[in-house]
C-alpha positions in Angstrom: 75.5 13.3 -50.0 74.0 16.4 -51.4 72.0 18.7 -48.7 68.8 17.9 -50.2 69.1 14.3 -49.4 70.3 14.8 -46.1 69.2 12.4 -42.9 66.8 15.1 -42.0 65.4 15.3 -45.3 65.0 11.9 -45.2 61.3 12.2 -42.7 60.1 14.9 -45.0 61.2 14.8 -48.6 61.6 18.3 -50.2 59.7 19.7 -53.0 63.2 19.7 -54.9 63.6 16.0 -54.1 60.1 15.3 -55.2 60.5 16.5 -58.9 61.5 14.6 -61.6 65.7 14.9 -62.4 64.7 15.6 -66.3 63.0 18.6 -65.3 65.6 19.6 -63.4 68.4 19.3 -65.9 66.2 21.0 -68.4 65.7 24.1 -66.1 69.1 24.2 -65.3 68.6 23.2 -61.6 66.0 26.1 -60.2 62.4 26.1 -60.3 60.2 29.0 -60.3 56.5 28.4 -58.5 53.3 30.1 -60.0 49.8 30.6 -58.8 46.7 31.6 -59.5 44.2 34.2 -58.4 41.7 31.5 -57.0 44.5 29.7 -55.3 46.5 33.1 -54.0 42.8 34.3 -52.5 42.5 31.1 -50.9 45.7 30.9 -49.7 45.1 34.5 -47.9 41.6 33.7 -46.6 42.7 30.8 -45.2 45.6 32.7 -43.3 43.3 35.6 -42.3 40.8 32.9 -40.8 44.1 31.4 -38.6 44.6 34.8 -37.8 41.1 36.0 -36.6 40.9 32.5 -34.8 43.4 33.4 -32.3 42.1 37.0 -31.3 39.7 37.2 -28.3 36.3 37.3 -28.9 34.3 38.9 -26.9 31.0 37.7 -25.1 27.9 39.8 -26.0 24.6 38.9 -23.7 21.0 39.6 -25.2 18.0 40.3 -23.1 15.4 37.8 -24.2 11.9 37.9 -22.9 10.6 33.5 -22.1 7.3 33.2 -24.2 4.6 33.1 -21.9 3.5 29.2 -21.9 -0.1 29.0 -22.5 -1.7 26.1 -21.0 -3.7 24.2 -23.2 -5.7 22.1 -20.7 -8.2 22.9 -17.5 -6.0 22.1 -14.5 -6.8 19.8 -12.0 -9.4 20.6 -9.4 -8.2 20.1 -5.6 -8.6 16.0 -4.7 -9.2 15.0 -8.7 -5.8 13.3 -8.9 -5.9 11.4 -5.6 -9.5 10.3 -6.8 -8.2 8.5 -9.9 -5.3 7.4 -7.8 -7.7 5.4 -5.7 -10.0 4.9 -8.4 -11.1 1.3 -8.0 -12.9 -1.1 -10.5 -14.3 -3.9 -9.6 -15.9 -5.4 -12.6 -15.3 -5.7 -16.9 -18.6 -6.3 -18.8 -15.5 -7.5 -21.1 -14.9 -10.4 -19.3 -16.4 -13.9 -19.6 -18.9 -14.9 -17.2 -17.4 -18.1 -15.4 -20.0 -21.0 -15.5 -20.4 -22.6 -12.3 -19.5 -19.7 -10.1 -21.2 -19.9 -7.0 -21.6 -16.8 -4.5 -20.4 -17.0 -0.9 -22.5 -17.8 2.0 -22.1 -17.0 5.5 -20.3 -20.2 6.4 -18.6 -21.1 2.7 -15.3 -19.4 4.2 -14.6 -21.8 7.1 -15.2 -24.7 5.5 -12.4 -27.3 5.0 -14.2 -28.7 1.6 -13.8 -25.3 -0.2 -10.2 -24.7 0.0 -8.7 -24.1 -3.3 -11.9 -23.3 -4.7 -13.3 -19.5 -6.1 -16.4 -18.0 -4.5 -17.9 -14.6 -6.2 -18.8 -12.2 -3.4 -22.2 -10.7 -3.1 -23.3 -7.3 -4.4 -24.1 -6.2 -0.2 -21.0 -7.2 0.7 -19.2 -5.8 -2.2 -20.7 -2.0 -0.8 -20.3 -3.0 2.6 -16.3 -3.4 1.5 -16.2 -0.6 -0.8 -17.6 1.5 2.1 -14.7 0.4 4.2 -12.3 0.5 1.9 -11.3 -2.7 1.8 -10.2 -2.7 -1.8 -6.5 -1.8 -2.9 -5.9 0.3 -6.5 -2.8 -2.4 -6.9 -5.0 -5.3 -7.0 -6.7 -6.9 -10.1 -10.1 -6.8 -9.5 -10.8 -4.9 -13.0 -10.4 -7.7 -15.2 -12.8 -9.8 -14.2 -17.0 -10.2 -14.4 -17.4 -9.7 -10.7 -15.0 -9.7 -7.4 -14.3 -13.0 -6.5 -11.5 -14.6 -3.8 -9.9 -17.7 -3.3 -10.4 -19.8 -0.3 -7.0 -20.6 1.1 -5.8 -22.9 4.1 -5.3 -19.9 5.9 -8.4 -18.3 5.4 -10.5 -21.5 6.8 -8.1 -21.2 10.0 -8.6 -17.7 10.6 -12.3 -17.9 10.1 -12.7 -21.2 12.1 -11.3 -18.8 15.0 -13.4 -16.3 14.5 -16.4 -18.0 14.5 -15.4 -19.8 17.8 -14.4 -16.6 19.5 -18.0 -15.4 18.7 -19.6 -18.2 20.0 -17.7 -17.9 23.4 -17.8 -14.3 23.6 -13.2 -13.9 23.5 -11.0 -12.0 21.6 -8.5 -13.1 18.8 -5.6 -10.5 18.8 -3.7 -11.6 15.4 -1.3 -10.1 13.1 -1.2 -11.2 9.7 2.5 -11.7 8.1 4.4 -12.3 5.5 6.4 -11.1 2.0 5.5 -8.6 -0.6 2.3 -9.6 -2.5 1.5 -12.9 -0.8 -2.3 -11.6 0.0 -2.5 -10.3 3.7 -4.4 -7.4 2.5 -6.7 -10.1 0.6 -7.2 -11.9 3.8 -7.9 -8.9 6.2 -10.7 -8.8 3.3 -12.0 -12.6 3.4 -12.0 -11.9 7.3 -14.3 -9.1 6.8 -16.3 -10.6 4.7 -17.1 -13.6 6.5 -17.8 -10.6 9.5 -20.1 -9.3 7.1 -22.2 -12.3 6.3 -22.5 -13.5 10.2 -23.8 -10.1 11.2 -21.0 -8.5 13.0 -19.9 -5.5 13.2 -16.9 -4.1 11.6 -14.6 -1.3 11.9 -11.8 -1.1 9.5 -8.8 1.3 9.1 -7.7 1.1 5.6 -4.1 3.1 5.8 -2.6 3.3 8.8 -0.1 5.7 7.4 -2.5 8.5 6.9 -2.9 8.6 11.1 1.1 8.7 11.7 2.5 11.2 8.6 0.7 14.1 9.7 -1.3 14.7 6.6 -4.3 15.0 8.9 -5.9 18.1 11.1 -4.9 16.8 15.1 -6.0 17.8 18.3 -4.8 17.9 21.9 -7.5 16.8 24.4 -8.6 18.6 27.4 -6.9 16.8 30.5 -5.4 14.0 28.6 -2.0 13.0 27.4 -4.1 11.9 23.9 -4.1 13.7 21.0 -7.8 13.1 18.6 -7.8 13.9 15.3 -11.4 15.2 14.2 -12.0 14.8 10.8 -10.5 11.4 10.2 -13.2 10.1 13.1 -15.7 11.9 11.4 -14.7 10.4 7.9 -14.5 7.1 9.7 -18.0 7.1 11.1 -19.5 7.7 8.4 -17.8 4.7 6.4 -18.9 2.6 9.5 -22.4 3.9 9.3 -22.6 3.4 5.4 -21.1 -0.5 5.6 -22.6 -1.6 8.9 -26.5 -0.4 8.1 -28.0 -3.4 8.1 -26.8 -4.1 11.7 -27.1 -0.8 13.1 -30.4 -0.6 12.1 -31.6 -3.1 14.4 -30.1 -2.0 17.3 -30.8 0.8 20.0 -29.1 2.6 23.0 -28.4 1.5 26.7 -27.1 4.8 28.0 -28.0 8.2 27.6 -25.6 10.7 26.1 -26.3 14.3 26.9 -22.7 15.6 26.3 -23.0 14.8 22.5 -23.6 18.0 20.2 -27.2 16.6 20.0 -28.8 14.6 22.7 -29.5 11.0 22.6 -31.9 9.9 25.1 -32.0 5.9 26.1 -33.3 3.4 23.8 -32.8 5.5 20.7 -32.1 4.1 17.7 -28.0 3.6 17.2 -28.3 5.5 14.1 -29.3 8.5 15.7 -26.4 8.2 17.6 -24.2 8.3 14.8 -25.8 10.8 12.5 -25.3 13.4 15.6 -21.6 13.5 14.2 -21.9 16.7 11.3 -19.0 18.2 12.2 -15.6 17.3 12.8 -15.1 19.1 16.2 -17.6 16.6 18.1 -16.8 13.4 16.1 -14.5 12.1 18.7 -17.2 12.5 21.4 -19.7 10.5 19.1 -16.9 8.0 18.2 -16.3 7.6 22.3 -20.3 6.9 22.5 -19.9 4.7 20.1 -17.8 2.6 21.3 -19.3 2.1 24.4 -22.4 1.3 22.9 -21.0 -1.4 20.8 -19.2 -2.7 24.3 -22.3 -2.7 26.3 -22.5 -6.0 28.2 -25.9 -8.3 28.4 -27.3 -5.8 25.9 -27.6 -8.3 22.6 -24.5 -6.7 20.9 -23.1 -9.1 17.9 -19.3 -10.0 18.0 -16.9 -6.8 16.7 -14.1 -6.8 13.8 -11.1 -4.2 14.5 -9.0 -4.3 12.0 -6.2 -2.0 10.6 -3.9 -2.6 7.4 0.1 -1.1 7.7 0.6 -2.4 11.3 4.3 -0.9 10.7 3.1 2.9 10.3 1.7 2.9 14.0 4.6 0.9 15.8 6.3 4.1 15.3 6.9 7.8 16.6 4.9 9.9 14.8 5.6 12.9 12.2 3.0 15.1 14.3 4.5 17.5 16.7 3.6 19.0 20.3 3.3 22.7 21.1 7.1 22.2 22.3 7.7 20.9 19.1 8.5 17.5 20.4 7.5 14.5 18.2 4.1 12.7 19.4 4.6 8.9 19.7 1.6 6.9 17.7 0.5 5.5 20.6 -0.3 8.8 21.9 -2.9 9.3 18.9 -6.2 8.7 20.9 -7.7 6.1 17.9 -4.1 4.6 17.4 -4.3 4.1 21.4 -7.8 2.3 21.0 -6.5 -0.4 18.5 -3.5 -0.9 20.2 -5.2 -1.4 23.1 -7.1 -3.8 22.0 -4.3 -5.9 20.4 -2.4 -6.0 23.3 -5.0 -7.3 25.8 -5.7 -4.6 27.7 -8.6 -3.1 26.1 -11.3 -6.7 26.3 -14.4 -6.6 24.1 -16.9 -8.1 26.3 -19.0 -9.4 23.3 -16.2 -11.0 21.6 -14.6 -10.6 18.1 -11.3 -10.1 16.4 -8.8 -7.5 16.5 -6.5 -8.0 13.2 -3.5 -6.1 12.0 -2.0 -6.5 8.8 1.9 -5.7 7.9 3.3 -4.4 4.6 6.1 -4.6 2.9 5.8 -1.6 0.1 5.9 2.3 1.4 6.5 0.5 5.2 9.0 2.3 7.8 10.9 -0.7 9.6 10.1 -1.3 13.1 13.2 -3.1 14.9 10.8 -3.8 18.4 7.6 -5.4 16.1 9.7 -7.5 14.0 11.4 -8.7 17.1 8.1 -9.4 18.4 7.3 -10.9 15.3 10.1 -13.4 15.2 9.8 -14.1 19.5 6.1 -15.0 18.9 6.8 -17.4 15.9 9.9 -19.2 17.8 7.6 -19.5 20.9 5.0 -21.1 18.8 7.7 -23.8 17.5 8.9 -26.2 19.8 12.6 -26.2 20.1 13.8 -23.0 18.4 15.6 -20.4 20.5 14.2 -17.2 21.1 15.6 -13.7 19.3 16.7 -11.4 21.5 17.3 -7.1 21.8 20.7 -6.6 19.5 23.0 -5.4 22.5 23.9 -2.8 20.7 20.9 -1.6 19.0 19.0 2.0 19.8 15.8 1.3 17.7 14.0 -0.6 20.1 10.8 0.8 21.7 9.3 -0.6 25.1 5.8 0.6 24.0 5.7 -1.5 20.9 7.3 -4.5 22.7 4.5 -4.2 25.3 1.8 -4.2 22.4 3.0 -7.2 20.7 3.7 -9.3 23.6 0.9 -12.0 23.5 -0.7 -11.6 20.2 -0.9 -14.5 17.5 1.0 -14.3 14.1 -0.4 -15.9 11.0 2.3 -15.9 8.3 1.0 -16.0 4.9 3.5 -18.0 2.1 2.9 -18.6 -1.5 -0.3 -21.1 -1.8 -0.6 -24.6 -2.6 -0.8 -26.7 -5.9 -4.2 -27.6 -5.2 -4.9 -23.9 -4.7 -2.5 -22.6 -7.5 -5.0 -24.8 -9.8 -8.3 -23.7 -8.5 -7.1 -20.2 -9.0 -5.5 -20.8 -13.1 -9.0 -22.4 -13.9 -10.5 -19.5 -12.9 -8.4 -17.1 -14.9 -8.9 -19.3 -17.7 -12.5 -19.4 -17.4 -12.4 -15.7 -17.2 -10.4 -15.5 -20.5 -7.8 -13.4 -19.3 -5.2 -16.8 -19.6 -4.5 -18.3 -23.0 -3.1 -21.5 -21.6 -4.5 -25.1 -21.1 -4.6 -25.3 -17.1 -3.2 -28.6 -16.9 0.0 -30.1 -14.4 2.8 -28.4 -16.5 1.5 -25.2 -16.6 0.4 -25.0 -12.7 3.6 -26.5 -12.1 5.4 -23.8 -14.2 3.3 -21.0 -12.8 3.9 -22.0 -9.3 7.7 -22.6 -9.5 7.8 -19.0 -11.3 6.1 -17.4 -9.0 8.0 -18.6 -5.8 6.2 -21.4 -5.1 3.0 -19.8 -5.1 3.2 -16.7 -4.2 -0.1 -15.1 -5.6 0.9 -11.7 -6.7 4.0 -13.2 -8.8 1.5 -15.2 -9.7 -0.5 -12.0 -11.4 2.5 -10.5 -12.6 3.2 -13.9 -14.7 -0.1 -14.3 -15.8 -2.2 -11.1 -16.5 0.2 -8.1 -16.0 -0.6 -7.8 -19.8 -4.2 -7.5 -18.8 -4.2 -4.5 -16.6 -5.0 -1.2 -17.5 
């Protein structure tokens, strides 16, 4: 075998092997190769490029100035973003007026025959609820002609208890519990509506987290372990005055108050007492005097509804700190202390009323003691169930929280019934936001897809595309 056709050359044939045999014989067995100038130049360039690529490159840093970004718009004013985030639209002129829609009357929420019907809120009640910040931005008010509510079986049960408590001079203490978007805040709103329409006095804390997350000013009370929040108290007084003006205008003071920023003699209009709180520094003393007047015995005072939304936020240690830089417990804040005393029964309202606290599942801290207390109260109410106990290895329990929740009633909200769901879907269809025919199959479909009638899930399934 010739050298040009050896085994090594079988892998990569040589250039001689690729040349036809006739050319080799004519050329005497030798080959000559020539290259043009263009080919030679390209070859040289390729070789030089490979050599330059192997050389180390020097990094060159060039100083460049950043271009000034010119703002093309006006920056938002202080508080403008928060106002837009909390903006609530309660009516829509483009929605169809619902034929036959009736307005609520004082006793409609406590009548059994109204379960499953939708009633419109009167305008004066809407103004009072707006003043107390009972409406939430996450609720679908802005896609209907006017604010209306669905009367549920739980609504009738709660308002009947409120009527009995107001008539007997007793106080009901209840926690509204349930999963997400089951209507806990709406149940508070309906309780407040019933109270306003029956001339009760309503005091409502719309967001409990504003009291405990260190977003408002606080100061210590002299000769007391409690802490006051003067700015929030002043805001609460103004909202209380706007919402309850119709009832408060008919009441006079039964005590004289000389320690207020403005001396209030006996038998003065109660509105004058509230108007004396013009600065945050004296708001807490005015609030104490107002609370004393509202709870005066044998003075013909109306029942009081004291409600709070976001109960878990006050059942923990707050984010505030004392001068020793130690965290302050939420129950050492004066406003929170007043509500927890009323909820636990330590403070009795002599004229009767209701103390309602609603839990929340969105943006809510976990309170092991509150969850345990709710489970224990439900097990005590259900006969034959074992009462749950503390985890022996748990370290996040709070004795103060368990003392507050020791004797409260629990109202657990679940999904609406099919009859209630049908009434709600018929109202949506009459408003023009539901484009389906409401029959048994539609009601069963929406009720099943919403997790057995969870109101928020029904809104997601039917009205999500209508929200702005």
